[in-house]
Amino acid sequence: MVEVRETELPAIGKKFTIETGAGETVVIVVRLTGEREVYRFTEDKDIPVSETTFTEEEARTIGSILVGSYFLPVQETAVQLLMKEMAMEWVKVEAGSILDNKTIGELAIRRRTGVSVISILRKGKVIPNPLPKHKMREGDTIIVVGTNEQVKAFLTLVEKPIEKTPRKPATESAEKSED
Amino acid sequence: MEVNTLIFEIGITCFILFLSGLLATKLRLTLIPLYIFTGLFLGRFVQKTVVTDFLSEVGIILLLFIIGLEYSLGGLLRNKHRLLTVGLYDLAFNLPVGLIAGLAIGWDIMTSLFLSGIVYISSSAIICKNIIELKRSAYPETECLLGILVFEDIFIAIYLAVLSGMITVGKLEVTPLSLAILKALGFCAVLMLIGKLLKKYLEELLDVKSTELFVLLMFSIIILTASAARFLGLSDATGAFFAGMVIAETRQKAKTLELIAPLQYITVAIFFVSFGIITDYSAFGEVFWWALLLVGVSIPFKLLTGIFAGRVYGLNRRAQIRLGLGLLPRGEFSIVIAAVATTFTGGFGHHIQALTVLYVLILAILGSILMRFSDVLATAVAGKKVTKVSQ
């Protein structure tokens, strides 16, 4: 157990003194204003060899690194990995699209392309996790998730009628996902 | 028309204060000497008015309230024995200096007793600011230094009450001393008891959601406590100081500090400026050598305090010297005492003002400079070798 000596510094804050195993003294002053001053004393116990000051936020971050509970970087790599392998696509249902007036089940979207429809946006409202019986209508935006290949397959499926009409709804939505 | 000029003058004053404050921050100087300089300078053009008088009165009250508010007794009482010892060393070395000097100048005993307080009290505002800016809070002497400041502030609040009590009771007579002490201590005891026994009700009263209403309530508590002290013939500054110490023990301490501080910034600045304005600088020539002598005498006594008080805290010689140098700056409280002395005694007013202004200006600046170099100075005097170790 490391001994921590706590001292009151009126009008300044609280002082915590710790002797390390290496014979150094570390003093941490938590100011009333929230800043943390950290001092390191080596041979001279009355003049520090170095000093630095952290804001409250910096102190919290550094503190969590020191106790080993700083998991944020791990999460970030996981998210990056996820983003590399997976894609999400917003597709607007245009008039004449094969999606128009069909249910998810009728089109067998997942079986044919592999993507899952995770949401339908209709007139500013969100329908999360729609069921196969949900009908898609002109003006809806549907959100699909899958691997890059699956999403590409889905876009090809949707674009089929576009070969007849010169409209390209998928291009617009592809740009959106790159944002 | 009159009112317009007045408002304009206050606006200009605050703006000039802002500019000089900006300069002070650039030069890393403390604000108090600059405020006084500004007042001295403005004294050539403007005069004090009912409004500035009122604002500076509120300024003294809020200043002392905030000083009281920043101390929490709970943490201090753990070390009360050491604190008391170093406080008494400081008192024994430094309180007599001003009294003897005052009598030597030829002032009456009351005015000399006021001078005693002016010379005794180090500036907690300037010293705390220096500690933070010079990154000294982890130095071993800092705990002792702050302890002495707390002792001084509490002592001087009571001392001021006793002095003003003596004047109102008799006409500058020392005989009602015991009565004045009794009144002052009684007042503090009652306030502290209210803070302790009625804490639950006080917390309930202070638990106001609306910020506006909270400020109004707090302001009225401060001013009413100050007037109660004044009513008893004590100084209103003392009342405000103890009100601050009581509020410091409640849950609303941080909120109070945050909301009252802006009011305090303005009124305290005006207090220092108007003190500069009313100071008759034609008297500077007369008191100049006295001020210099007083500075010369008070430095060694604070250094002595550092050595003796440092021993109590087990500090090495180097830290003892730094402690003594750290105690040198004088500031806000000395000016407050001089202002109180002026309202109560009158006759010697000009001289005590001029002397205090010079004394404070010299020690606020010189003291801060010496504190900045106390590292180098202490090492030069005590040598590099460190024998005793204490953190």
Coordinates of C-alpha atoms in Angstrom, one line a residue:
Chain A
M1 CA 0.0 0.0 0.0
V2 CA 1.4 3.4 -1.0
E3 CA 1.2 6.0 1.7
V4 CA -0.5 9.2 0.5
R5 CA -0.1 12.2 2.7
E6 CA -3.0 14.7 2.4
T7 CA -2.5 18.4 3.4
E8 CA -4.9 21.3 3.2
L9 CA -3.6 24.4 1.4
P10 CA -6.2 27.1 2.4
A11 CA -7.4 29.2 -0.6
I12 CA -5.3 27.1 -3.0
G13 CA -6.5 23.5 -2.7
K14 CA -5.3 20.1 -1.5
K15 CA -1.8 18.7 -1.6
F16 CA -1.1 15.0 -1.9
T17 CA 2.4 13.7 -1.3
I18 CA 3.6 10.3 -2.3
E19 CA 7.1 8.7 -1.8
T20 CA 7.9 6.4 -4.6
G21 CA 9.9 3.2 -4.3
A22 CA 12.7 4.8 -6.3
G23 CA 13.2 7.4 -3.5
E24 CA 11.5 10.3 -5.4
T25 CA 8.7 12.4 -4.0
V26 CA 5.7 13.2 -6.2
V27 CA 3.5 16.0 -5.0
I28 CA 0.1 16.5 -6.6
V29 CA -1.8 19.7 -5.9
V30 CA -5.5 19.8 -6.8
R31 CA -6.4 23.4 -7.0
L32 CA -9.8 24.8 -6.0
T33 CA -10.2 25.9 -9.6
G34 CA -9.7 22.3 -10.8
E35 CA -6.2 22.4 -12.2
R36 CA -3.8 19.7 -11.2
E37 CA -0.2 20.6 -10.5
V38 CA 2.3 17.7 -10.5
Y39 CA 5.8 18.2 -8.9
R40 CA 8.7 15.8 -8.9
F41 CA 11.4 16.1 -6.2
T42 CA 14.5 14.0 -6.3
E43 CA 17.5 14.6 -4.0
D44 CA 16.4 18.1 -2.9
K45 CA 13.2 17.7 -1.0
D46 CA 12.5 21.4 -1.0
I47 CA 13.0 22.4 -4.6
P48 CA 11.2 20.3 -7.3
V49 CA 13.2 19.2 -10.4
S50 CA 10.2 19.5 -12.6
E51 CA 6.6 20.7 -12.6
T52 CA 3.6 20.5 -14.9
T53 CA 0.0 21.6 -14.7
F54 CA -3.0 19.8 -16.2
T55 CA -6.5 21.0 -16.7
E56 CA -9.3 19.0 -15.1
E57 CA -10.0 17.1 -18.3
E58 CA -6.4 16.3 -19.1
A59 CA -6.0 15.1 -15.5
R60 CA -9.0 12.7 -15.9
T61 CA -7.6 11.3 -19.1
I62 CA -4.1 10.9 -17.7
G63 CA -5.5 9.4 -14.6
S64 CA -7.4 6.8 -16.5
I65 CA -4.3 5.9 -18.5
L66 CA -2.3 5.5 -15.3
V67 CA -4.9 3.2 -13.8
G68 CA -5.1 1.2 -17.0
S69 CA -8.7 1.8 -17.7
Y70 CA -8.3 3.9 -20.8
F71 CA -10.1 1.8 -23.4
L72 CA -10.9 4.4 -25.9
P73 CA -8.1 3.5 -28.4
V74 CA -9.3 -0.1 -28.4
Q75 CA -12.8 1.0 -29.2
E76 CA -11.5 3.2 -31.9
T77 CA -9.6 0.4 -33.7
A78 CA -12.7 -1.8 -33.4
V79 CA -14.8 1.0 -35.1
Q80 CA -12.1 1.4 -37.8
L81 CA -12.1 -2.3 -38.5
L82 CA -15.9 -2.3 -38.6
M83 CA -15.9 0.6 -41.0
K84 CA -13.3 -1.1 -43.3
E85 CA -15.2 -4.4 -43.6
M86 CA -18.7 -3.1 -43.5
A87 CA -20.8 -0.6 -45.4
M88 CA -24.0 1.2 -44.7
E89 CA -26.0 2.7 -47.5
W90 CA -28.8 5.3 -47.8
V91 CA -31.0 4.7 -50.8
K92 CA -33.9 6.9 -51.8
V93 CA -37.0 5.1 -53.2
E94 CA -37.7 6.9 -56.5
A95 CA -40.8 6.5 -58.6
G96 CA -40.5 3.4 -60.7
S97 CA -37.8 1.9 -58.6
I98 CA -38.2 -1.8 -58.0
L99 CA -38.5 -1.0 -54.3
D100 CA -41.5 1.1 -54.8
N101 CA -44.7 -0.4 -53.4
K102 CA -43.0 -3.7 -52.5
T103 CA -42.5 -5.3 -49.1
I104 CA -39.0 -6.3 -48.0
G105 CA -40.1 -9.9 -47.9
E106 CA -41.5 -9.8 -51.5
L107 CA -38.2 -8.6 -52.8
A108 CA -36.3 -11.1 -50.6
I109 CA -33.6 -8.5 -50.2
R110 CA -31.5 -10.3 -47.7
R111 CA -31.6 -13.6 -49.6
R112 CA -30.7 -12.0 -53.0
T113 CA -28.1 -9.5 -51.9
G114 CA -27.1 -10.3 -48.3
V115 CA -27.8 -6.8 -46.9
S116 CA -30.2 -6.2 -44.1
V117 CA -32.6 -3.3 -44.1
I118 CA -32.1 -1.7 -40.7
S119 CA -34.3 1.3 -41.1
I120 CA -36.9 3.1 -43.2
L121 CA -37.1 6.9 -43.1
R122 CA -40.5 8.0 -44.0
K123 CA -41.6 11.7 -43.9
G124 CA -39.1 12.6 -41.1
K125 CA -40.0 9.5 -39.1
V126 CA -37.8 6.5 -38.5
I127 CA -39.0 2.9 -38.7
P128 CA -36.2 0.9 -37.0
N129 CA -35.8 -2.8 -37.8
P130 CA -38.6 -3.1 -40.3
L131 CA -40.3 -6.5 -40.7
P132 CA -40.4 -8.4 -44.0
K133 CA -44.0 -7.4 -44.4
H134 CA -43.1 -3.6 -44.4
K135 CA -44.0 -2.0 -47.6
M136 CA -41.6 0.6 -49.1
R137 CA -43.0 3.6 -50.9
E138 CA -41.9 6.4 -53.2
G139 CA -40.1 9.1 -51.2
D140 CA -38.8 6.7 -48.5
T141 CA -35.2 6.4 -47.7
I142 CA -34.0 3.0 -46.7
I143 CA -30.8 2.2 -44.8
V144 CA -29.1 -1.1 -45.5
V145 CA -26.1 -2.7 -43.9
G146 CA -23.8 -5.4 -45.2
T147 CA -20.3 -6.2 -46.4
N148 CA -19.0 -4.0 -49.2
E149 CA -19.8 -6.7 -51.7
Q150 CA -23.3 -7.2 -50.4
V151 CA -24.0 -3.5 -50.5
K152 CA -22.7 -3.3 -54.0
A153 CA -25.0 -6.2 -55.0
F154 CA -27.9 -4.4 -53.4
L155 CA -27.1 -1.2 -55.3
T156 CA -27.0 -3.2 -58.6
L157 CA -30.4 -4.7 -57.8
V158 CA -31.9 -1.2 -57.1
E159 CA -30.2 0.3 -60.2
K160 CA -31.7 -2.3 -62.5
P161 CA -34.6 -0.2 -63.7
I162 CA -32.3 2.8 -64.0
E163 CA -30.9 1.3 -67.1
K164 CA -34.3 2.2 -68.7
T165 CA -34.6 5.6 -67.1
P166 CA -31.5 7.9 -67.0
R167 CA -32.0 8.7 -63.2
K168 CA -29.3 7.6 -60.9
P169 CA -30.5 7.5 -57.3
A170 CA -27.7 5.3 -56.0
T171 CA -24.9 7.7 -57.1
E172 CA -26.3 10.4 -55.0
S173 CA -26.7 8.1 -52.0
A174 CA -23.2 6.7 -52.5
E175 CA -21.7 10.1 -52.2
K176 CA -23.7 10.7 -49.0
S177 CA -22.1 7.6 -47.4
E178 CA -18.7 8.9 -48.1
D179 CA -19.2 12.0 -46.0
Chain B
M1 CA -26.5 66.5 -15.4
E2 CA -24.6 65.9 -12.2
V3 CA -25.5 62.2 -12.2
N4 CA -24.4 61.8 -15.8
T5 CA -21.0 63.1 -15.1
L6 CA -20.8 60.8 -12.1
I7 CA -21.8 57.7 -14.1
F8 CA -19.4 58.7 -16.8
E9 CA -16.5 59.1 -14.3
I10 CA -17.2 55.6 -12.9
G11 CA -17.2 54.2 -16.4
I12 CA -14.0 55.9 -17.3
T13 CA -12.4 54.8 -14.0
C14 CA -13.3 51.2 -14.7
F15 CA -12.0 51.4 -18.2
I16 CA -8.7 52.9 -17.1
L17 CA -8.6 50.1 -14.5
F18 CA -9.1 47.5 -17.2
L19 CA -6.3 49.0 -19.3
S20 CA -3.9 49.1 -16.3
G21 CA -5.0 45.6 -15.4
L22 CA -4.2 44.5 -18.9
L23 CA -0.7 46.0 -18.5
A24 CA -0.3 44.4 -15.2
T25 CA -1.1 40.9 -16.6
K26 CA 1.4 41.5 -19.4
L27 CA 4.1 42.5 -16.9
R28 CA 2.9 39.7 -14.5
L29 CA 2.3 42.2 -11.7
T30 CA -0.4 41.9 -9.1
L31 CA -3.4 44.2 -9.5
I32 CA -3.6 45.8 -6.1
P33 CA -0.6 48.2 -6.4
L34 CA -1.8 49.1 -9.9
Y35 CA -5.3 50.0 -8.7
I36 CA -3.8 52.3 -6.1
F37 CA -1.5 53.9 -8.6
T38 CA -4.5 54.5 -10.8
G39 CA -6.3 56.1 -7.9
L40 CA -3.4 58.4 -7.2
F41 CA -3.3 59.4 -10.8
L42 CA -7.1 59.9 -11.1
G43 CA -7.0 61.9 -7.9
R44 CA -5.6 64.8 -9.9
F45 CA -8.7 65.0 -12.0
V46 CA -11.7 63.6 -10.1
Q47 CA -12.9 63.7 -6.6
K48 CA -14.5 61.1 -4.4
T49 CA -18.3 61.1 -4.5
V50 CA -21.2 59.6 -2.6
V51 CA -21.3 56.9 -5.2
T52 CA -17.7 55.9 -5.0
D53 CA -17.9 56.1 -1.2
F54 CA -20.8 53.7 -1.3
L55 CA -19.2 51.4 -3.8
S56 CA -16.0 51.2 -1.9
E57 CA -17.8 50.6 1.3
V58 CA -19.5 47.6 -0.3
G59 CA -16.1 46.7 -1.8
I60 CA -14.5 46.4 1.7
I61 CA -17.4 44.3 2.8
L62 CA -17.3 41.9 -0.2
L63 CA -13.5 41.7 -0.1
L64 CA -13.5 40.5 3.5
F65 CA -16.4 38.2 2.9
I66 CA -14.6 36.5 0.1
I67 CA -11.4 36.2 2.2
G68 CA -13.4 34.5 4.9
L69 CA -15.2 32.4 2.4
E70 CA -12.0 30.9 1.0
Y71 CA -11.0 29.4 4.3
S72 CA -12.5 26.2 5.4
L73 CA -12.0 25.7 9.1
G74 CA -12.5 22.0 9.1
G75 CA -9.3 21.2 7.3
L76 CA -7.3 23.7 9.4
L77 CA -8.3 22.5 12.8
R78 CA -6.5 19.2 12.2
N79 CA -3.2 21.1 12.5
K80 CA -4.4 23.7 15.0
H81 CA -1.5 23.2 17.4
R82 CA 1.3 24.0 14.9
L83 CA -0.9 26.6 13.3
L84 CA -1.3 28.4 16.6
T85 CA 2.4 28.2 17.4
V86 CA 3.5 29.8 14.1
G87 CA 0.7 32.3 14.2
L88 CA 1.8 33.4 17.7
Y89 CA 5.5 33.7 16.5
D90 CA 4.3 35.9 13.7
L91 CA 2.2 38.0 16.0
A92 CA 4.9 38.4 18.6
F93 CA 7.5 39.5 16.0
N94 CA 5.4 41.8 13.8
L95 CA 2.6 43.4 15.7
P96 CA 4.7 45.6 18.0
V97 CA 6.7 47.0 15.0
G98 CA 3.9 49.3 13.9
L99 CA 2.9 50.4 17.4
I100 CA 6.4 51.5 18.2
A101 CA 6.8 53.2 14.9
G102 CA 3.5 55.0 15.3
L103 CA 4.5 56.3 18.7
A104 CA 7.9 57.3 17.4
I105 CA 6.3 59.4 14.7
G106 CA 4.3 61.1 17.4
W107 CA 0.9 59.6 16.7
D108 CA -1.6 58.9 19.5
I109 CA -1.9 55.4 20.7
M110 CA -5.1 54.6 18.8
T111 CA -3.7 55.5 15.4
S112 CA -0.5 53.7 16.3
L113 CA -2.5 50.6 17.1
F114 CA -4.0 50.8 13.6
L115 CA -0.5 51.2 12.2
S116 CA 0.4 48.1 14.1
G117 CA -2.2 46.1 12.2
I118 CA -1.2 47.7 8.9
V119 CA 2.5 46.6 9.3
Y120 CA 1.6 43.2 10.8
I121 CA -0.7 41.8 8.2
S122 CA 0.7 40.2 5.1
S123 CA -1.4 40.2 1.9
S124 CA -3.1 36.9 1.4
A125 CA -4.3 38.0 -2.0
I126 CA -0.9 38.9 -3.4
I127 CA 0.9 36.0 -1.7
C128 CA -1.7 33.4 -2.9
K129 CA -1.4 34.8 -6.4
N130 CA 2.3 34.6 -6.3
I131 CA 2.3 31.0 -5.0
I132 CA 0.1 29.9 -7.9
E133 CA 2.0 31.9 -10.5
L134 CA 5.4 30.9 -9.3
K135 CA 4.3 27.3 -9.0
R136 CA 5.2 27.1 -5.3
S137 CA 2.2 25.2 -4.0
A138 CA 4.2 22.0 -3.5
Y139 CA 7.1 23.6 -1.8
P140 CA 7.4 22.4 1.8
E141 CA 7.1 26.0 3.2
T142 CA 3.8 26.8 1.5
E143 CA 1.7 24.9 4.0
C144 CA 3.2 26.9 6.8
L145 CA 3.0 30.2 4.8
L146 CA -0.7 29.7 4.2
G147 CA -1.3 28.7 7.8
I148 CA 0.3 32.0 8.9
L149 CA -1.9 33.9 6.5
V150 CA -5.1 32.3 7.8
F151 CA -4.1 33.0 11.4
E152 CA -3.3 36.6 10.5
D153 CA -6.6 37.2 8.7
I154 CA -8.7 35.8 11.5
F155 CA -6.6 37.7 14.1
I156 CA -6.8 41.0 12.3
A157 CA -10.5 40.7 11.7
I158 CA -11.0 40.4 15.5
Y159 CA -8.3 43.0 16.1
L160 CA -10.1 45.5 13.8
A161 CA -13.3 44.9 15.6
V162 CA -11.7 45.5 19.0
L163 CA -10.0 48.7 17.8
S164 CA -13.2 50.1 16.3
G165 CA -15.1 49.0 19.4
M166 CA -12.8 50.9 21.6
I167 CA -13.3 54.1 19.7
T168 CA -17.1 54.0 19.7
V169 CA -17.3 53.2 23.3
G170 CA -15.0 55.9 24.6
K171 CA -13.3 58.8 23.0
L172 CA -10.0 57.2 22.0
E173 CA -9.5 55.8 25.4
V174 CA -7.9 52.5 26.1
T175 CA -10.0 51.8 29.2
P176 CA -13.0 50.1 27.5
L177 CA -10.5 47.6 26.0
S178 CA -12.0 44.6 27.8
L179 CA -15.5 45.6 26.8
A180 CA -14.5 45.9 23.2
I181 CA -12.7 42.5 23.2
L182 CA -15.7 41.0 24.8
K183 CA -18.0 42.4 22.2
A184 CA -15.8 41.4 19.3
L185 CA -15.3 37.9 20.5
G186 CA -19.0 37.6 21.5
F187 CA -20.0 38.6 18.0
C188 CA -17.7 36.1 16.3
A189 CA -18.8 33.3 18.8
V190 CA -22.5 34.0 18.0
L191 CA -21.9 33.9 14.3
M192 CA -19.8 30.7 14.5
L193 CA -22.5 29.1 16.7
I194 CA -25.1 30.0 14.2
G195 CA -23.0 28.4 11.5
K196 CA -22.6 25.2 13.6
L197 CA -25.9 24.7 15.5
L198 CA -28.3 26.1 12.9
K199 CA -26.4 24.7 9.9
K200 CA -29.4 22.6 8.9
Y201 CA -31.7 25.6 8.7
L202 CA -29.0 27.7 7.1
E203 CA -28.6 25.1 4.4
E204 CA -32.4 25.0 3.9
L205 CA -32.5 28.8 3.6
L206 CA -29.7 28.9 1.1
D207 CA -31.1 26.2 -1.0
V208 CA -32.6 28.6 -3.6
K209 CA -32.8 27.4 -7.1
S210 CA -33.1 30.7 -8.9
T211 CA -29.7 32.4 -9.4
E212 CA -31.1 35.9 -9.1
L213 CA -32.8 35.1 -5.8
F214 CA -29.7 33.4 -4.5
V215 CA -27.6 36.4 -5.2
L216 CA -30.1 38.7 -3.6
L217 CA -30.3 36.5 -0.5
M218 CA -26.5 36.1 -0.2
F219 CA -25.9 39.8 -0.7
S220 CA -28.5 40.7 2.0
I221 CA -26.9 38.1 4.4
I222 CA -23.5 39.7 3.8
I223 CA -24.6 43.3 4.2
L224 CA -26.9 42.6 7.1
T225 CA -24.1 40.8 9.0
A226 CA -21.8 43.6 8.3
S227 CA -24.4 46.2 9.5
A228 CA -25.0 44.1 12.6
A229 CA -21.3 44.3 13.4
R230 CA -21.4 48.1 12.7
F231 CA -24.4 48.4 15.0
L232 CA -22.5 46.8 17.8
G233 CA -19.7 49.3 17.2
L234 CA -17.5 46.8 15.5
S235 CA -16.1 47.2 12.0
D236 CA -18.4 46.0 9.3
A237 CA -15.5 44.4 7.5
T238 CA -15.2 42.0 10.5
G239 CA -18.8 41.1 10.3
A240 CA -18.5 40.3 6.6
F241 CA -15.3 38.2 7.2
F242 CA -17.0 36.0 9.7
A243 CA -20.2 35.7 7.5
G244 CA -17.8 34.4 4.9
M245 CA -16.3 31.8 7.3
V246 CA -19.8 30.6 8.2
I247 CA -21.0 30.3 4.5
A248 CA -17.7 28.5 3.8
E249 CA -18.9 25.6 5.8
T250 CA -22.2 25.2 3.9
R251 CA -22.8 23.4 0.6
Q252 CA -23.3 26.7 -1.2
K253 CA -19.6 27.7 -0.9
A254 CA -18.6 27.2 -4.5
K255 CA -21.8 28.8 -5.9
T256 CA -21.5 31.8 -3.6
L257 CA -17.9 32.3 -4.6
E258 CA -18.8 32.1 -8.3
L259 CA -21.7 34.5 -8.1
I260 CA -20.4 37.0 -5.6
A261 CA -16.9 37.3 -7.1
P262 CA -17.9 39.5 -10.1
L263 CA -19.6 42.0 -7.7
Q264 CA -16.5 41.9 -5.6
Y265 CA -14.2 42.5 -8.6
I266 CA -15.9 45.8 -9.4
T267 CA -16.5 47.2 -6.0
V268 CA -13.0 46.2 -4.7
A269 CA -11.3 47.9 -7.6
I270 CA -13.3 51.0 -6.9
F271 CA -12.4 50.7 -3.2
F272 CA -8.6 50.7 -4.0
V273 CA -9.0 53.5 -6.6
S274 CA -11.0 55.7 -4.3
F275 CA -8.5 55.1 -1.5
G276 CA -5.8 56.3 -4.0
I277 CA -8.0 59.3 -4.9
I278 CA -8.5 60.4 -1.3
T279 CA -4.9 60.0 -0.4
D280 CA -3.2 63.4 -0.2
Y281 CA -0.1 62.8 -2.1
S282 CA 1.3 66.2 -1.0
A283 CA 1.8 64.4 2.3
F284 CA 4.1 61.8 0.6
G285 CA 7.1 64.0 1.1
E286 CA 6.4 64.2 4.8
V287 CA 6.0 60.5 5.4
F288 CA 8.4 59.2 2.7
W289 CA 11.3 58.5 5.1
W290 CA 9.0 57.0 7.7
A291 CA 7.6 54.7 5.1
L292 CA 11.1 53.7 4.0
L293 CA 12.2 53.1 7.6
L294 CA 9.1 51.1 8.2
V295 CA 9.8 48.9 5.2
G296 CA 13.4 48.5 6.4
V297 CA 12.3 47.5 9.9
S298 CA 9.4 45.2 8.9
I299 CA 11.5 43.0 6.5
P300 CA 13.8 41.5 9.1
F301 CA 11.0 40.8 11.4
K302 CA 9.1 38.8 8.8
L303 CA 12.3 36.9 8.0
L304 CA 12.7 36.1 11.6
T305 CA 9.2 34.8 11.6
G306 CA 10.1 32.6 8.7
I307 CA 13.0 31.1 10.6
F308 CA 11.1 30.4 13.8
A309 CA 7.9 29.3 12.2
G310 CA 9.8 27.2 9.7
R311 CA 11.4 25.3 12.5
V312 CA 8.0 24.3 13.9
Y313 CA 7.2 22.8 10.5
G314 CA 10.6 21.0 10.4
L315 CA 11.8 23.0 7.3
N316 CA 15.4 23.3 6.3
R317 CA 17.2 26.7 6.4
R318 CA 16.6 27.3 2.7
A319 CA 12.8 26.8 3.1
Q320 CA 12.8 29.0 6.2
I321 CA 14.3 31.9 4.3
R322 CA 11.8 31.4 1.4
L323 CA 9.0 31.4 4.0
G324 CA 10.2 34.7 5.4
L325 CA 10.5 36.2 2.0
G326 CA 7.1 34.9 1.1
L327 CA 5.5 36.8 4.0
L328 CA 6.7 40.2 2.9
P329 CA 4.0 41.5 0.5
R330 CA 1.4 43.8 2.1
G331 CA -1.8 44.7 0.4
E332 CA -5.5 44.7 0.7
F333 CA -5.9 44.2 4.4
S334 CA -3.4 47.0 5.2
I335 CA -5.4 49.4 3.0
V336 CA -8.7 48.2 4.6
I337 CA -7.3 49.0 8.1
A338 CA -6.1 52.4 6.9
A339 CA -9.6 53.1 5.5
V340 CA -11.2 52.0 8.8
A341 CA -8.7 54.1 10.7
T342 CA -9.6 57.1 8.6
T343 CA -13.3 56.8 9.2
F344 CA -12.8 56.3 12.9
T345 CA -10.0 58.7 13.8
G346 CA -10.2 61.4 11.1
G347 CA -7.5 63.7 12.5
F348 CA -4.5 61.8 11.5
G349 CA -6.2 60.5 8.4
H350 CA -4.1 62.0 5.8
H351 CA -0.8 60.9 7.3
I352 CA -1.9 57.3 7.9
Q353 CA -3.3 57.1 4.4
A354 CA -0.2 58.5 2.7
L355 CA 2.1 56.4 4.9
T356 CA 0.0 53.2 4.2
V357 CA -0.1 53.8 0.5
L358 CA 3.6 54.2 0.3
Y359 CA 4.3 51.3 2.6
V360 CA 1.9 49.0 0.7
L361 CA 3.1 50.1 -2.7
I362 CA 6.7 49.4 -1.8
L363 CA 6.2 46.1 -0.1
A364 CA 3.6 44.8 -2.6
I365 CA 6.1 45.3 -5.4
L366 CA 9.4 44.6 -3.6
G367 CA 7.8 41.7 -1.7
S368 CA 6.6 40.1 -4.9
I369 CA 10.0 40.5 -6.5
L370 CA 11.8 39.1 -3.6
M371 CA 9.4 36.2 -3.5
R372 CA 10.0 35.5 -7.2
F373 CA 13.8 35.2 -6.5
S374 CA 13.4 33.6 -3.1
D375 CA 14.6 30.3 -4.6
V376 CA 17.9 31.9 -5.7
L377 CA 18.3 34.1 -2.7
A378 CA 17.6 31.3 -0.2
T379 CA 20.1 29.0 -1.9
A380 CA 22.7 31.8 -2.0
V381 CA 22.3 32.4 1.8
A382 CA 21.8 28.9 3.1
G383 CA 24.0 27.1 0.6
K384 CA 23.2 24.2 -1.7
K385 CA 23.6 21.5 0.9
V386 CA 20.4 20.3 2.3
T387 CA 20.5 18.5 5.6
K388 CA 17.0 18.3 6.9
V389 CA 14.3 16.8 4.8
S390 CA 10.7 17.5 5.2
Q391 CA 7.8 17.5 2.9

